[in-house]
PDB file of N, CA, C and O in Angstrom:
ATOM      1  N   MET L   1     -91.435  10.484  -3.644  1.00  0.00           N
ATOM      2  CA  MET L   1     -91.824   9.574  -4.706  1.00  0.00           C
ATOM      3  C   MET L   1     -93.351   9.641  -4.883  1.00  0.00           C
ATOM      4  O   MET L   1     -94.093   9.557  -3.917  1.00  0.00           O
ATOM      5  N   PRO L   2     -93.841   9.778  -6.128  1.00  0.00           N
ATOM      6  CA  PRO L   2     -95.293   9.871  -6.334  1.00  0.00           C
ATOM      7  C   PRO L   2     -95.989   8.553  -6.013  1.00  0.00           C
ATOM      8  O   PRO L   2     -95.446   7.475  -6.196  1.00  0.00           O
ATOM      9  N   ARG L   3     -97.206   8.688  -5.522  1.00  0.00           N
ATOM     10  CA  ARG L   3     -98.020   7.500  -5.246  1.00  0.00           C
ATOM     11  C   ARG L   3     -98.657   7.022  -6.535  1.00  0.00           C
ATOM     12  O   ARG L   3     -99.118   7.816  -7.338  1.00  0.00           O
ATOM     13  N   THR L   4     -98.687   5.736  -6.704  1.00  0.00           N
ATOM     14  CA  THR L   4     -99.359   5.154  -7.855  1.00  0.00           C
ATOM     15  C   THR L   4    -100.440   4.204  -7.360  1.00  0.00           C
ATOM     16  O   THR L   4    -100.348   3.657  -6.261  1.00  0.00           O
ATOM     17  N   ARG L   5    -101.446   4.033  -8.156  1.00  0.00           N
ATOM     18  CA  ARG L   5    -102.509   3.111  -7.768  1.00  0.00           C
ATOM     19  C   ARG L   5    -102.009   1.683  -7.918  1.00  0.00           C
ATOM     20  O   ARG L   5    -101.140   1.416  -8.733  1.00  0.00           O
ATOM     21  N   PRO L   6    -102.562   0.768  -7.138  1.00  0.00           N
ATOM     22  CA  PRO L   6    -102.169  -0.639  -7.308  1.00  0.00           C
ATOM     23  C   PRO L   6    -102.642  -1.157  -8.658  1.00  0.00           C
ATOM     24  O   PRO L   6    -103.616  -0.647  -9.218  1.00  0.00           O
ATOM     25  N   PRO L   7    -101.954  -2.149  -9.203  1.00  0.00           N
ATOM     26  CA  PRO L   7    -102.410  -2.696 -10.490  1.00  0.00           C
ATOM     27  C   PRO L   7    -103.802  -3.305 -10.359  1.00  0.00           C
ATOM     28  O   PRO L   7    -104.144  -3.871  -9.322  1.00  0.00           O
ATOM     29  N   LEU L   8    -104.588  -3.157 -11.403  1.00  0.00           N
ATOM     30  CA  LEU L   8    -105.939  -3.698 -11.409  1.00  0.00           C
ATOM     31  C   LEU L   8    -105.990  -4.931 -12.304  1.00  0.00           C
ATOM     32  O   LEU L   8    -105.547  -4.890 -13.445  1.00  0.00           O
ATOM     33  N   ASP L   9    -106.544  -6.022 -11.790  1.00  0.00           N
ATOM     34  CA  ASP L   9    -106.748  -7.209 -12.608  1.00  0.00           C
ATOM     35  C   ASP L   9    -108.146  -7.115 -13.197  1.00  0.00           C
ATOM     36  O   ASP L   9    -109.129  -7.466 -12.545  1.00  0.00           O
ATOM     37  N   LEU L  10    -108.238  -6.612 -14.419  1.00  0.00           N
ATOM     38  CA  LEU L  10    -109.531  -6.409 -15.050  1.00  0.00           C
ATOM     39  C   LEU L  10    -110.039  -7.669 -15.737  1.00  0.00           C
ATOM     40  O   LEU L  10    -111.188  -7.724 -16.138  1.00  0.00           O
ATOM     41  N   GLY L  11    -109.197  -8.672 -15.867  1.00  0.00           N
ATOM     42  CA  GLY L  11    -109.623  -9.924 -16.471  1.00  0.00           C
ATOM     43  C   GLY L  11    -109.828  -9.788 -17.966  1.00  0.00           C
ATOM     44  O   GLY L  11    -109.798  -8.694 -18.523  1.00  0.00           O
ATOM     45  N   PRO L  12    -110.051 -10.910 -18.632  1.00  0.00           N
ATOM     46  CA  PRO L  12    -110.260 -10.866 -20.075  1.00  0.00           C
ATOM     47  C   PRO L  12    -111.627 -10.288 -20.440  1.00  0.00           C
ATOM     48  O   PRO L  12    -112.552 -10.312 -19.638  1.00  0.00           O
ATOM     49  N   MET L  13    -111.735  -9.790 -21.632  1.00  0.00           N
ATOM     50  CA  MET L  13    -112.994  -9.236 -22.132  1.00  0.00           C
ATOM     51  C   MET L  13    -113.844 -10.292 -22.825  1.00  0.00           C
ATOM     52  O   MET L  13    -114.968 -10.009 -23.216  1.00  0.00           O
ATOM     53  N   THR L  14    -113.297 -11.488 -23.017  1.00  0.00           N
ATOM     54  CA  THR L  14    -114.041 -12.569 -23.659  1.00  0.00           C
ATOM     55  C   THR L  14    -113.991 -13.812 -22.778  1.00  0.00           C
ATOM     56  O   THR L  14    -113.170 -13.898 -21.869  1.00  0.00           O
ATOM     57  N   GLY L  15    -114.890 -14.749 -23.040  1.00  0.00           N
ATOM     58  CA  GLY L  15    -114.882 -15.971 -22.263  1.00  0.00           C
ATOM     59  C   GLY L  15    -116.156 -16.768 -22.420  1.00  0.00           C
ATOM     60  O   GLY L  15    -116.994 -16.472 -23.269  1.00  0.00           O
ATOM     61  N   PRO L  16    -116.316 -17.774 -21.540  1.00  0.00           N
ATOM     62  CA  PRO L  16    -117.517 -18.611 -21.605  1.00  0.00           C
ATOM     63  C   PRO L  16    -118.752 -17.846 -21.135  1.00  0.00           C
ATOM     64  O   PRO L  16    -118.654 -16.821 -20.460  1.00  0.00           O
ATOM     65  N   PRO L  17    -119.949 -18.337 -21.481  1.00  0.00           N
ATOM     66  CA  PRO L  17    -121.198 -17.625 -21.166  1.00  0.00           C
ATOM     67  C   PRO L  17    -121.371 -17.222 -19.694  1.00  0.00           C
ATOM     68  O   PRO L  17    -121.813 -16.104 -19.422  1.00  0.00           O
ATOM     69  N   ASP L  18    -121.027 -18.097 -18.754  1.00  0.00           N
ATOM     70  CA  ASP L  18    -121.193 -17.739 -17.339  1.00  0.00           C
ATOM     71  C   ASP L  18    -120.322 -16.547 -16.950  1.00  0.00           C
ATOM     72  O   ASP L  18    -120.748 -15.668 -16.208  1.00  0.00           O
ATOM     73  N   TYR L  19    -119.101 -16.526 -17.460  1.00  0.00           N
ATOM     74  CA  TYR L  19    -118.179 -15.430 -17.182  1.00  0.00           C
ATOM     75  C   TYR L  19    -118.696 -14.129 -17.802  1.00  0.00           C
ATOM     76  O   TYR L  19    -118.690 -13.078 -17.163  1.00  0.00           O
ATOM     77  N   ILE L  20    -119.141 -14.222 -19.064  1.00  0.00           N
ATOM     78  CA  ILE L  20    -119.651 -13.039 -19.761  1.00  0.00           C
ATOM     79  C   ILE L  20    -120.858 -12.465 -19.028  1.00  0.00           C
ATOM     80  O   ILE L  20    -120.958 -11.253 -18.811  1.00  0.00           O
ATOM     81  N   LEU L  21    -121.783 -13.316 -18.623  1.00  0.00           N
ATOM     82  CA  LEU L  21    -122.973 -12.846 -17.913  1.00  0.00           C
ATOM     83  C   LEU L  21    -122.598 -12.169 -16.600  1.00  0.00           C
ATOM     84  O   LEU L  21    -123.121 -11.093 -16.281  1.00  0.00           O
ATOM     85  N   ALA L  22    -121.682 -12.748 -15.838  1.00  0.00           N
ATOM     86  CA  ALA L  22    -121.277 -12.160 -14.556  1.00  0.00           C
ATOM     87  C   ALA L  22    -120.618 -10.800 -14.766  1.00  0.00           C
ATOM     88  O   ALA L  22    -120.936  -9.828 -14.060  1.00  0.00           O
ATOM     89  N   ARG L  23    -119.701 -10.690 -15.725  1.00  0.00           N
ATOM     90  CA  ARG L  23    -119.036  -9.408 -15.986  1.00  0.00           C
ATOM     91  C   ARG L  23    -120.012  -8.368 -16.507  1.00  0.00           C
ATOM     92  O   ARG L  23    -119.986  -7.206 -16.093  1.00  0.00           O
ATOM     93  N   ALA L  24    -120.888  -8.778 -17.416  1.00  0.00           N
ATOM     94  CA  ALA L  24    -121.850  -7.833 -17.991  1.00  0.00           C
ATOM     95  C   ALA L  24    -122.826  -7.335 -16.931  1.00  0.00           C
ATOM     96  O   ALA L  24    -123.149  -6.149 -16.881  1.00  0.00           O
ATOM     97  N   THR L  25    -123.287  -8.237 -16.072  1.00  0.00           N
ATOM     98  CA  THR L  25    -124.207  -7.859 -14.997  1.00  0.00           C
ATOM     99  C   THR L  25    -123.546  -6.857 -14.059  1.00  0.00           C
ATOM    100  O   THR L  25    -124.157  -5.855 -13.666  1.00  0.00           O
ATOM    101  N   SER L  26    -122.299  -7.105 -13.712  1.00  0.00           N
ATOM    102  CA  SER L  26    -121.564  -6.186 -12.840  1.00  0.00           C
ATOM    103  C   SER L  26    -121.412  -4.815 -13.498  1.00  0.00           C
ATOM    104  O   SER L  26    -121.598  -3.780 -12.853  1.00  0.00           O
ATOM    105  N   LEU L  27    -121.081  -4.803 -14.772  1.00  0.00           N
ATOM    106  CA  LEU L  27    -120.922  -3.539 -15.495  1.00  0.00           C
ATOM    107  C   LEU L  27    -122.235  -2.766 -15.563  1.00  0.00           C
ATOM    108  O   LEU L  27    -122.270  -1.557 -15.334  1.00  0.00           O
ATOM    109  N   VAL L  28    -123.318  -3.460 -15.857  1.00  0.00           N
ATOM    110  CA  VAL L  28    -124.623  -2.808 -15.949  1.00  0.00           C
ATOM    111  C   VAL L  28    -125.029  -2.225 -14.594  1.00  0.00           C
ATOM    112  O   VAL L  28    -125.541  -1.108 -14.519  1.00  0.00           O
ATOM    113  N   ARG L  29    -124.764  -2.953 -13.524  1.00  0.00           N
ATOM    114  CA  ARG L  29    -125.069  -2.419 -12.180  1.00  0.00           C
ATOM    115  C   ARG L  29    -124.276  -1.152 -11.893  1.00  0.00           C
ATOM    116  O   ARG L  29    -124.799  -0.187 -11.333  1.00  0.00           O
ATOM    117  N   ALA L  30    -122.996  -1.153 -12.264  1.00  0.00           N
ATOM    118  CA  ALA L  30    -122.161   0.033 -12.041  1.00  0.00           C
ATOM    119  C   ALA L  30    -122.699   1.229 -12.826  1.00  0.00           C
ATOM    120  O   ALA L  30    -122.823   2.334 -12.295  1.00  0.00           O
ATOM    121  N   PHE L  31    -123.042   1.013 -14.092  1.00  0.00           N
ATOM    122  CA  PHE L  31    -123.574   2.100 -14.905  1.00  0.00           C
ATOM    123  C   PHE L  31    -124.931   2.566 -14.405  1.00  0.00           C
ATOM    124  O   PHE L  31    -125.239   3.753 -14.471  1.00  0.00           O
ATOM    125  N   ALA L  32    -125.742   1.652 -13.907  1.00  0.00           N
ATOM    126  CA  ALA L  32    -127.042   2.046 -13.352  1.00  0.00           C
ATOM    127  C   ALA L  32    -126.843   3.045 -12.219  1.00  0.00           C
ATOM    128  O   ALA L  32    -127.575   4.026 -12.110  1.00  0.00           O
ATOM    129  N   GLY L  33    -125.840   2.796 -11.384  1.00  0.00           N
ATOM    130  CA  GLY L  33    -125.539   3.729 -10.303  1.00  0.00           C
ATOM    131  C   GLY L  33    -124.975   5.042 -10.808  1.00  0.00           C
ATOM    132  O   GLY L  33    -125.383   6.123 -10.373  1.00  0.00           O
ATOM    133  N   LEU L  34    -124.051   4.976 -11.753  1.00  0.00           N
ATOM    134  CA  LEU L  34    -123.432   6.188 -12.292  1.00  0.00           C
ATOM    135  C   LEU L  34    -124.439   7.072 -13.019  1.00  0.00           C
ATOM    136  O   LEU L  34    -124.383   8.297 -12.931  1.00  0.00           O
ATOM    137  N   LEU L  35    -125.334   6.450 -13.746  1.00  0.00           N
ATOM    138  CA  LEU L  35    -126.307   7.196 -14.539  1.00  0.00           C
ATOM    139  C   LEU L  35    -127.608   7.467 -13.794  1.00  0.00           C
ATOM    140  O   LEU L  35    -128.508   8.104 -14.328  1.00  0.00           O
ATOM    141  N   ASP L  36    -127.697   6.961 -12.563  1.00  0.00           N
ATOM    142  CA  ASP L  36    -128.899   7.103 -11.745  1.00  0.00           C
ATOM    143  C   ASP L  36    -130.133   6.561 -12.476  1.00  0.00           C
ATOM    144  O   ASP L  36    -131.168   7.218 -12.568  1.00  0.00           O
ATOM    145  N   VAL L  37    -129.979   5.355 -13.024  1.00  0.00           N
ATOM    146  CA  VAL L  37    -131.067   4.654 -13.713  1.00  0.00           C
ATOM    147  C   VAL L  37    -131.204   3.296 -13.041  1.00  0.00           C
ATOM    148  O   VAL L  37    -130.533   2.342 -13.414  1.00  0.00           O
ATOM    149  N   PRO L  38    -132.055   3.196 -12.026  1.00  0.00           N
ATOM    150  CA  PRO L  38    -132.168   1.923 -11.313  1.00  0.00           C
ATOM    151  C   PRO L  38    -132.767   0.820 -12.176  1.00  0.00           C
ATOM    152  O   PRO L  38    -133.647   1.072 -13.002  1.00  0.00           O
ATOM    153  N   GLY L  39    -132.239  -0.370 -12.005  1.00  0.00           N
ATOM    154  CA  GLY L  39    -132.843  -1.540 -12.640  1.00  0.00           C
ATOM    155  C   GLY L  39    -132.699  -1.642 -14.137  1.00  0.00           C
ATOM    156  O   GLY L  39    -133.632  -2.057 -14.815  1.00  0.00           O
ATOM    157  N   ILE L  40    -131.538  -1.297 -14.688  1.00  0.00           N
ATOM    158  CA  ILE L  40    -131.333  -1.510 -16.123  1.00  0.00           C
ATOM    159  C   ILE L  40    -131.451  -3.009 -16.376  1.00  0.00           C
ATOM    160  O   ILE L  40    -130.825  -3.820 -15.718  1.00  0.00           O
ATOM    161  N   GLU L  41    -132.266  -3.369 -17.357  1.00  0.00           N
ATOM    162  CA  GLU L  41    -132.493  -4.777 -17.673  1.00  0.00           C
ATOM    163  C   GLU L  41    -131.505  -5.225 -18.745  1.00  0.00           C
ATOM    164  O   GLU L  41    -131.340  -4.575 -19.771  1.00  0.00           O
ATOM    165  N   LEU L  42    -130.842  -6.358 -18.498  1.00  0.00           N
ATOM    166  CA  LEU L  42    -129.907  -6.953 -19.442  1.00  0.00           C
ATOM    167  C   LEU L  42    -130.561  -8.210 -20.004  1.00  0.00           C
ATOM    168  O   LEU L  42    -130.907  -9.119 -19.258  1.00  0.00           O
ATOM    169  N   VAL L  43    -130.753  -8.247 -21.323  1.00  0.00           N
ATOM    170  CA  VAL L  43    -131.477  -9.336 -21.975  1.00  0.00           C
ATOM    171  C   VAL L  43    -130.551 -10.045 -22.966  1.00  0.00           C
ATOM    172  O   VAL L  43    -129.884  -9.395 -23.778  1.00  0.00           O
ATOM    173  N   ASP L  44    -130.524 -11.385 -22.893  1.00  0.00           N
ATOM    174  CA  ASP L  44    -129.762 -12.180 -23.845  1.00  0.00           C
ATOM    175  C   ASP L  44    -130.485 -12.153 -25.195  1.00  0.00           C
ATOM    176  O   ASP L  44    -131.681 -12.445 -25.276  1.00  0.00           O
ATOM    177  N   ALA L  45    -129.784 -11.756 -26.246  1.00  0.00           N
ATOM    178  CA  ALA L  45    -130.388 -11.633 -27.571  1.00  0.00           C
ATOM    179  C   ALA L  45    -129.333 -11.953 -28.631  1.00  0.00           C
ATOM    180  O   ALA L  45    -128.138 -11.935 -28.339  1.00  0.00           O
ATOM    181  N   PRO L  46    -129.751 -12.228 -29.858  1.00  0.00           N
ATOM    182  CA  PRO L  46    -128.789 -12.558 -30.910  1.00  0.00           C
ATOM    183  C   PRO L  46    -127.819 -11.427 -31.264  1.00  0.00           C
ATOM    184  O   PRO L  46    -126.713 -11.669 -31.720  1.00  0.00           O
ATOM    185  N   GLY L  47    -128.232 -10.186 -31.056  1.00  0.00           N
ATOM    186  CA  GLY L  47    -127.390  -9.034 -31.376  1.00  0.00           C
ATOM    187  C   GLY L  47    -127.548  -7.960 -30.320  1.00  0.00           C
ATOM    188  O   GLY L  47    -128.307  -8.114 -29.373  1.00  0.00           O
ATOM    189  N   GLY L  48    -126.823  -6.879 -30.487  1.00  0.00           N
ATOM    190  CA  GLY L  48    -126.873  -5.806 -29.515  1.00  0.00           C
ATOM    191  C   GLY L  48    -127.777  -4.667 -29.929  1.00  0.00           C
ATOM    192  O   GLY L  48    -127.836  -4.298 -31.102  1.00  0.00           O
ATOM    193  N   LYS L  49    -128.497  -4.140 -28.950  1.00  0.00           N
ATOM    194  CA  LYS L  49    -129.289  -2.921 -29.153  1.00  0.00           C
ATOM    195  C   LYS L  49    -129.682  -2.405 -27.777  1.00  0.00           C
ATOM    196  O   LYS L  49    -129.548  -3.096 -26.770  1.00  0.00           O
ATOM    197  N   THR L  50    -130.156  -1.178 -27.736  1.00  0.00           N
ATOM    198  CA  THR L  50    -130.611  -0.575 -26.494  1.00  0.00           C
ATOM    199  C   THR L  50    -131.688   0.448 -26.788  1.00  0.00           C
ATOM    200  O   THR L  50    -131.758   0.994 -27.885  1.00  0.00           O
ATOM    201  N   ASP L  51    -132.515   0.699 -25.795  1.00  0.00           N
ATOM    202  CA  ASP L  51    -133.501   1.770 -25.916  1.00  0.00           C
ATOM    203  C   ASP L  51    -133.049   3.016 -25.168  1.00  0.00           C
ATOM    204  O   ASP L  51    -133.754   4.008 -25.126  1.00  0.00           O
ATOM    205  N   CYS L  52    -131.864   2.954 -24.560  1.00  0.00           N
ATOM    206  CA  CYS L  52    -131.271   4.075 -23.812  1.00  0.00           C
ATOM    207  C   CYS L  52    -132.139   4.563 -22.661  1.00  0.00           C
ATOM    208  O   CYS L  52    -132.010   5.700 -22.219  1.00  0.00           O
ATOM    209  N   SER L  53    -133.049   3.707 -22.173  1.00  0.00           N
ATOM    210  CA  SER L  53    -133.866   4.124 -21.041  1.00  0.00           C
ATOM    211  C   SER L  53    -134.050   3.030 -20.000  1.00  0.00           C
ATOM    212  O   SER L  53    -134.136   3.331 -18.822  1.00  0.00           O
ATOM    213  N   LYS L  54    -134.115   1.754 -20.427  1.00  0.00           N
ATOM    214  CA  LYS L  54    -134.311   0.716 -19.421  1.00  0.00           C
ATOM    215  C   LYS L  54    -133.741  -0.646 -19.792  1.00  0.00           C
ATOM    216  O   LYS L  54    -133.594  -1.501 -18.931  1.00  0.00           O
ATOM    217  N   THR L  55    -133.415  -0.901 -21.067  1.00  0.00           N
ATOM    218  CA  THR L  55    -133.030  -2.247 -21.479  1.00  0.00           C
ATOM    219  C   THR L  55    -131.817  -2.252 -22.400  1.00  0.00           C
ATOM    220  O   THR L  55    -131.683  -1.370 -23.262  1.00  0.00           O
ATOM    221  N   ILE L  56    -130.984  -3.270 -22.213  1.00  0.00           N
ATOM    222  CA  ILE L  56    -129.863  -3.549 -23.116  1.00  0.00           C
ATOM    223  C   ILE L  56    -129.996  -5.001 -23.555  1.00  0.00           C
ATOM    224  O   ILE L  56    -130.141  -5.893 -22.725  1.00  0.00           O
ATOM    225  N   TRP L  57    -129.974  -5.206 -24.870  1.00  0.00           N
ATOM    226  CA  TRP L  57    -129.992  -6.553 -25.436  1.00  0.00           C
ATOM    227  C   TRP L  57    -128.592  -6.838 -25.951  1.00  0.00           C
ATOM    228  O   TRP L  57    -127.991  -5.987 -26.625  1.00  0.00           O
ATOM    229  N   ALA L  58    -128.069  -8.039 -25.641  1.00  0.00           N
ATOM    230  CA  ALA L  58    -126.726  -8.406 -26.090  1.00  0.00           C
ATOM    231  C   ALA L  58    -126.609  -9.931 -26.150  1.00  0.00           C
ATOM    232  O   ALA L  58    -127.302 -10.638 -25.423  1.00  0.00           O
ATOM    233  N   PRO L  59    -125.705 -10.440 -26.997  1.00  0.00           N
ATOM    234  CA  PRO L  59    -125.518 -11.885 -27.123  1.00  0.00           C
ATOM    235  C   PRO L  59    -124.662 -12.433 -25.977  1.00  0.00           C
ATOM    236  O   PRO L  59    -123.460 -12.646 -26.122  1.00  0.00           O
ATOM    237  N   LEU L  60    -125.283 -12.659 -24.839  1.00  0.00           N
ATOM    238  CA  LEU L  60    -124.559 -13.054 -23.638  1.00  0.00           C
ATOM    239  C   LEU L  60    -124.002 -14.472 -23.709  1.00  0.00           C
ATOM    240  O   LEU L  60    -123.171 -14.849 -22.882  1.00  0.00           O
ATOM    241  N   GLN L  61    -124.430 -15.260 -24.680  1.00  0.00           N
ATOM    242  CA  GLN L  61    -123.894 -16.610 -24.865  1.00  0.00           C
ATOM    243  C   GLN L  61    -122.666 -16.602 -25.774  1.00  0.00           C
ATOM    244  O   GLN L  61    -121.993 -17.609 -25.920  1.00  0.00           O
ATOM    245  N   HIS L  62    -122.384 -15.464 -26.393  1.00  0.00           N
ATOM    246  CA  HIS L  62    -121.248 -15.346 -27.309  1.00  0.00           C
ATOM    247  C   HIS L  62    -119.995 -14.942 -26.523  1.00  0.00           C
ATOM    248  O   HIS L  62    -120.092 -14.142 -25.592  1.00  0.00           O
ATOM    249  N   PRO L  63    -118.824 -15.465 -26.896  1.00  0.00           N
ATOM    250  CA  PRO L  63    -117.599 -15.113 -26.162  1.00  0.00           C
ATOM    251  C   PRO L  63    -117.316 -13.615 -26.093  1.00  0.00           C
ATOM    252  O   PRO L  63    -116.667 -13.153 -25.156  1.00  0.00           O
ATOM    253  N   GLU L  64    -117.796 -12.847 -27.063  1.00  0.00           N
ATOM    254  CA  GLU L  64    -117.549 -11.400 -27.055  1.00  0.00           C
ATOM    255  C   GLU L  64    -118.784 -10.593 -26.652  1.00  0.00           C
ATOM    256  O   GLU L  64    -118.857  -9.391 -26.892  1.00  0.00           O
ATOM    257  N   GLY L  65    -119.744 -11.230 -25.999  1.00  0.00           N
ATOM    258  CA  GLY L  65    -120.961 -10.548 -25.578  1.00  0.00           C
ATOM    259  C   GLY L  65    -120.715  -9.375 -24.651  1.00  0.00           C
ATOM    260  O   GLY L  65    -121.433  -8.369 -24.694  1.00  0.00           O
ATOM    261  N   TYR L  66    -119.687  -9.464 -23.808  1.00  0.00           N
ATOM    262  CA  TYR L  66    -119.363  -8.365 -22.885  1.00  0.00           C
ATOM    263  C   TYR L  66    -119.025  -7.091 -23.658  1.00  0.00           C
ATOM    264  O   TYR L  66    -119.423  -5.992 -23.271  1.00  0.00           O
ATOM    265  N   LEU L  67    -118.307  -7.246 -24.755  1.00  0.00           N
ATOM    266  CA  LEU L  67    -117.940  -6.080 -25.559  1.00  0.00           C
ATOM    267  C   LEU L  67    -119.178  -5.415 -26.154  1.00  0.00           C
ATOM    268  O   LEU L  67    -119.231  -4.187 -26.271  1.00  0.00           O
ATOM    269  N   VAL L  68    -120.171  -6.209 -26.489  1.00  0.00           N
ATOM    270  CA  VAL L  68    -121.430  -5.661 -27.006  1.00  0.00           C
ATOM    271  C   VAL L  68    -122.139  -4.867 -25.909  1.00  0.00           C
ATOM    272  O   VAL L  68    -122.654  -3.768 -26.156  1.00  0.00           O
ATOM    273  N   VAL L  69    -122.143  -5.400 -24.692  1.00  0.00           N
ATOM    274  CA  VAL L  69    -122.758  -4.684 -23.562  1.00  0.00           C
ATOM    275  C   VAL L  69    -122.050  -3.345 -23.357  1.00  0.00           C
ATOM    276  O   VAL L  69    -122.698  -2.302 -23.189  1.00  0.00           O
ATOM    277  N   GLU L  70    -120.721  -3.346 -23.381  1.00  0.00           N
ATOM    278  CA  GLU L  70    -119.975  -2.090 -23.250  1.00  0.00           C
ATOM    279  C   GLU L  70    -120.389  -1.090 -24.331  1.00  0.00           C
ATOM    280  O   GLU L  70    -120.579   0.091 -24.056  1.00  0.00           O
ATOM    281  N   HIS L  71    -120.485  -1.571 -25.559  1.00  0.00           N
ATOM    282  CA  HIS L  71    -120.871  -0.688 -26.663  1.00  0.00           C
ATOM    283  C   HIS L  71    -122.255  -0.089 -26.440  1.00  0.00           C
ATOM    284  O   HIS L  71    -122.460   1.120 -26.609  1.00  0.00           O
ATOM    285  N   GLU L  72    -123.202  -0.941 -26.063  1.00  0.00           N
ATOM    286  CA  GLU L  72    -124.568  -0.450 -25.849  1.00  0.00           C
ATOM    287  C   GLU L  72    -124.621   0.552 -24.695  1.00  0.00           C
ATOM    288  O   GLU L  72    -125.343   1.548 -24.762  1.00  0.00           O
ATOM    289  N   LEU L  73    -123.854   0.319 -23.641  1.00  0.00           N
ATOM    290  CA  LEU L  73    -123.821   1.270 -22.526  1.00  0.00           C
ATOM    291  C   LEU L  73    -123.209   2.608 -22.944  1.00  0.00           C
ATOM    292  O   LEU L  73    -123.560   3.650 -22.386  1.00  0.00           O
ATOM    293  N   SER L  74    -122.320   2.580 -23.923  1.00  0.00           N
ATOM    294  CA  SER L  74    -121.739   3.842 -24.386  1.00  0.00           C
ATOM    295  C   SER L  74    -122.810   4.755 -24.977  1.00  0.00           C
ATOM    296  O   SER L  74    -122.716   5.974 -24.881  1.00  0.00           O
ATOM    297  N   HIS L  75    -123.857   4.179 -25.552  1.00  0.00           N
ATOM    298  CA  HIS L  75    -124.960   5.008 -26.054  1.00  0.00           C
ATOM    299  C   HIS L  75    -125.639   5.751 -24.918  1.00  0.00           C
ATOM    300  O   HIS L  75    -126.052   6.901 -25.073  1.00  0.00           O
ATOM    301  N   TRP L  76    -125.783   5.089 -23.771  1.00  0.00           N
ATOM    302  CA  TRP L  76    -126.377   5.740 -22.592  1.00  0.00           C
ATOM    303  C   TRP L  76    -125.454   6.853 -22.098  1.00  0.00           C
ATOM    304  O   TRP L  76    -125.898   7.958 -21.821  1.00  0.00           O
ATOM    305  N   LEU L  77    -124.175   6.519 -21.993  1.00  0.00           N
ATOM    306  CA  LEU L  77    -123.214   7.479 -21.451  1.00  0.00           C
ATOM    307  C   LEU L  77    -123.109   8.729 -22.298  1.00  0.00           C
ATOM    308  O   LEU L  77    -123.015   9.846 -21.780  1.00  0.00           O
ATOM    309  N   PHE L  78    -123.114   8.557 -23.610  1.00  0.00           N
ATOM    310  CA  PHE L  78    -122.965   9.704 -24.497  1.00  0.00           C
ATOM    311  C   PHE L  78    -124.285  10.234 -25.040  1.00  0.00           C
ATOM    312  O   PHE L  78    -124.327  11.043 -25.960  1.00  0.00           O
ATOM    313  N   GLU L  79    -125.388   9.769 -24.422  1.00  0.00           N
ATOM    314  CA  GLU L  79    -126.733  10.280 -24.680  1.00  0.00           C
ATOM    315  C   GLU L  79    -127.130  10.226 -26.147  1.00  0.00           C
ATOM    316  O   GLU L  79    -127.604  11.199 -26.730  1.00  0.00           O
ATOM    317  N   THR L  80    -126.957   9.050 -26.744  1.00  0.00           N
ATOM    318  CA  THR L  80    -127.384   8.834 -28.115  1.00  0.00           C
ATOM    319  C   THR L  80    -128.906   9.005 -28.206  1.00  0.00           C
ATOM    320  O   THR L  80    -129.641   8.503 -27.394  1.00  0.00           O
ATOM    321  N   ASP L  81    -129.344   9.717 -29.227  1.00  0.00           N
ATOM    322  CA  ASP L  81    -130.779   9.871 -29.482  1.00  0.00           C
ATOM    323  C   ASP L  81    -131.203   8.711 -30.379  1.00  0.00           C
ATOM    324  O   ASP L  81    -130.950   8.728 -31.585  1.00  0.00           O
ATOM    325  N   VAL L  82    -131.838   7.683 -29.800  1.00  0.00           N
ATOM    326  CA  VAL L  82    -132.203   6.501 -30.573  1.00  0.00           C
ATOM    327  C   VAL L  82    -133.376   6.745 -31.526  1.00  0.00           C
ATOM    328  O   VAL L  82    -133.636   5.934 -32.380  1.00  0.00           O
ATOM    329  N   VAL L  83    -134.052   7.869 -31.379  1.00  0.00           N
ATOM    330  CA  VAL L  83    -135.141   8.200 -32.292  1.00  0.00           C
ATOM    331  C   VAL L  83    -134.530   8.710 -33.584  1.00  0.00           C
ATOM    332  O   VAL L  83    -134.871   8.408 -34.662  1.00  0.00           O
TER     333      VAL L  83
END
């Protein structure tokens, strides 16, 4: 019988500000390690943007702020040229 991985409880992608900040911070730390970019700064802002080198701005007080952080990190992962 093939081995399968245990189910993962990934939790919701939306929620109250404290939950969003905790999930976003964890995600940014993971990407910092994967991309070998220490100390990515996560900043609460009205909208999402990134400089693809050190900072991600996202609406961390909004229920869907985590999704914005994911989107901004995708620019880093896929090497978007912000210029």
